[in-house]
Amino acid sequence: MAPWHGWPAGELYTGHCHRSLRRAADALTHPTLTLTASALHGLVSLDRPLHPYDVTLGHRRAVTAEKMAGHTRGYGLFDADVVFLGGQDHAELLRPSVPHLLTPLSPGRARRPAAGVRPRPGGPAPSGG
């Protein structure tokens, strides 16, 4: 019997809020430029296979800002305009390693109607990883 490799991250999260935000991101950018912020796995591409899990931010196994920084480096996000459509707790894990992070759904932050990742003018295109 072949090992079960899980579901693509883009299909694993089924909550109403996540689905609404995914529809917004899908309408505004290409799916290859959209990442999901997982409390357990950090930043993941929509096609990355994941198994169901029960971890929330603050749990001892939850992602940290340091782990997120490794992911943002791997995706080349340091010099990219990144629009994060998610909660403030996840955004605060990203903020130290993504200087151009826009969080339209977090109170008190810059608000721009966009989604996904867009390279900064003259900067490198985001890379997968």
Coordinates of C-alpha atoms in Angstrom, one line a residue:
M1 CA 0.0 0.0 0.0
A2 CA 1.4 3.4 -1.0
P3 CA 1.9 6.0 1.8
W4 CA -0.8 8.7 2.0
H5 CA 0.7 12.1 1.3
G6 CA -2.2 14.2 2.5
W7 CA -4.1 16.9 0.8
P8 CA -2.8 20.0 -1.1
A9 CA -2.8 22.9 1.4
G10 CA -5.2 24.8 -0.8
E11 CA -7.8 22.0 -0.2
L12 CA -7.0 21.2 3.4
Y13 CA -8.4 24.4 5.0
T14 CA -12.1 24.3 4.6
G15 CA -13.4 27.0 7.0
H16 CA -15.7 29.7 5.8
C17 CA -13.2 32.5 6.5
H18 CA -10.3 30.8 4.8
R19 CA -12.5 30.0 1.7
S20 CA -13.6 33.6 1.5
L21 CA -10.0 34.9 1.7
R22 CA -8.9 32.3 -0.9
R23 CA -11.6 33.5 -3.3
A24 CA -10.4 37.1 -2.9
A25 CA -6.8 36.0 -3.5
D26 CA -7.7 33.9 -6.5
A27 CA -9.6 36.9 -8.0
L28 CA -6.6 39.2 -7.5
T29 CA -3.5 37.2 -8.3
H30 CA -2.3 33.9 -9.8
P31 CA -2.5 30.8 -7.5
T32 CA 1.3 30.3 -7.8
L33 CA 1.8 33.6 -6.1
T34 CA -0.6 32.7 -3.2
L35 CA 0.7 31.1 0.0
T36 CA -1.1 29.9 3.0
A37 CA 0.0 30.7 6.6
S38 CA -0.2 27.5 8.7
A39 CA 0.0 27.6 12.5
L40 CA 2.0 24.3 12.3
H41 CA 3.9 24.5 9.0
G42 CA 4.4 28.3 8.5
L43 CA 4.2 29.5 4.9
V44 CA 3.2 26.9 2.4
S45 CA 2.3 26.8 -1.3
L46 CA -1.2 25.8 -2.1
D47 CA -0.1 22.6 -3.7
R48 CA 2.1 21.4 -0.8
P49 CA 0.6 18.1 0.6
L50 CA -0.3 18.4 4.3
H51 CA -2.0 16.1 6.8
P52 CA -4.8 17.4 9.0
Y53 CA -3.5 18.8 12.3
D54 CA -4.8 20.4 15.4
V55 CA -2.3 23.2 16.3
T56 CA -3.1 26.9 16.8
L57 CA -0.7 29.8 17.3
G58 CA 0.6 29.7 20.8
H59 CA 0.7 25.9 21.0
R60 CA 4.1 24.5 21.8
R61 CA 4.4 23.0 18.3
A62 CA 3.2 26.2 16.5
V63 CA 5.3 28.1 14.0
T64 CA 7.6 30.8 15.3
A65 CA 8.7 34.1 13.8
E66 CA 12.2 32.6 13.3
K67 CA 10.7 29.7 11.3
M68 CA 8.6 32.1 9.3
A69 CA 11.7 34.2 8.6
G70 CA 13.3 31.0 7.0
H71 CA 10.2 30.6 4.9
T72 CA 10.1 34.2 3.8
R73 CA 13.8 34.0 2.7
G74 CA 13.1 30.8 0.8
Y75 CA 10.2 32.4 -1.1
G76 CA 12.3 35.6 -1.7
L77 CA 9.8 37.9 0.1
F78 CA 12.2 40.3 1.8
D79 CA 12.0 42.8 -1.0
A80 CA 8.5 42.0 -2.3
D81 CA 5.2 43.7 -1.7
V82 CA 3.3 41.1 0.3
V83 CA -0.4 41.5 1.0
F84 CA -1.5 39.2 3.8
L85 CA -5.2 38.5 4.0
G86 CA -5.2 36.9 7.4
G87 CA -5.3 37.5 11.1
Q88 CA -3.1 39.8 13.1
D89 CA -1.4 37.0 15.0
H90 CA -0.1 35.4 11.8
A91 CA 0.8 38.8 10.4
E92 CA 2.9 39.7 13.4
L93 CA 4.9 36.5 12.8
L94 CA 5.6 37.6 9.2
R95 CA 6.2 41.3 9.9
P96 CA 9.9 41.1 11.2
S97 CA 11.0 39.3 8.0
V98 CA 8.8 41.0 5.4
P99 CA 9.4 44.8 5.5
H100 CA 6.8 45.5 2.8
L101 CA 4.0 43.5 4.4
L102 CA 0.6 45.0 3.9
T103 CA -2.2 43.7 6.2
P104 CA -5.6 45.1 5.1
L105 CA -7.5 42.9 7.6
S106 CA -5.3 43.8 10.7
P107 CA -6.3 46.9 12.7
G108 CA -4.0 49.9 12.6
R109 CA -2.0 48.8 9.5
A110 CA -1.8 50.0 5.9
R111 CA -4.9 49.0 4.0
R112 CA -4.7 48.2 0.3
P113 CA -7.2 46.0 -1.6
A114 CA -4.9 43.3 -3.0
A115 CA -3.8 39.8 -2.3
G116 CA -0.9 37.4 -2.9
V117 CA 2.7 38.3 -3.6
R118 CA 3.9 40.9 -6.1
P119 CA 7.6 41.6 -6.9
R120 CA 8.7 45.1 -6.1
P121 CA 9.7 47.1 -9.2
G122 CA 13.2 46.2 -10.2
G123 CA 13.3 43.4 -7.6
P124 CA 13.5 39.7 -8.1
A125 CA 10.4 37.7 -8.8
P126 CA 9.2 35.5 -5.9
S127 CA 10.6 32.0 -6.0
G128 CA 9.0 28.8 -4.7
G129 CA 10.4 26.7 -1.9

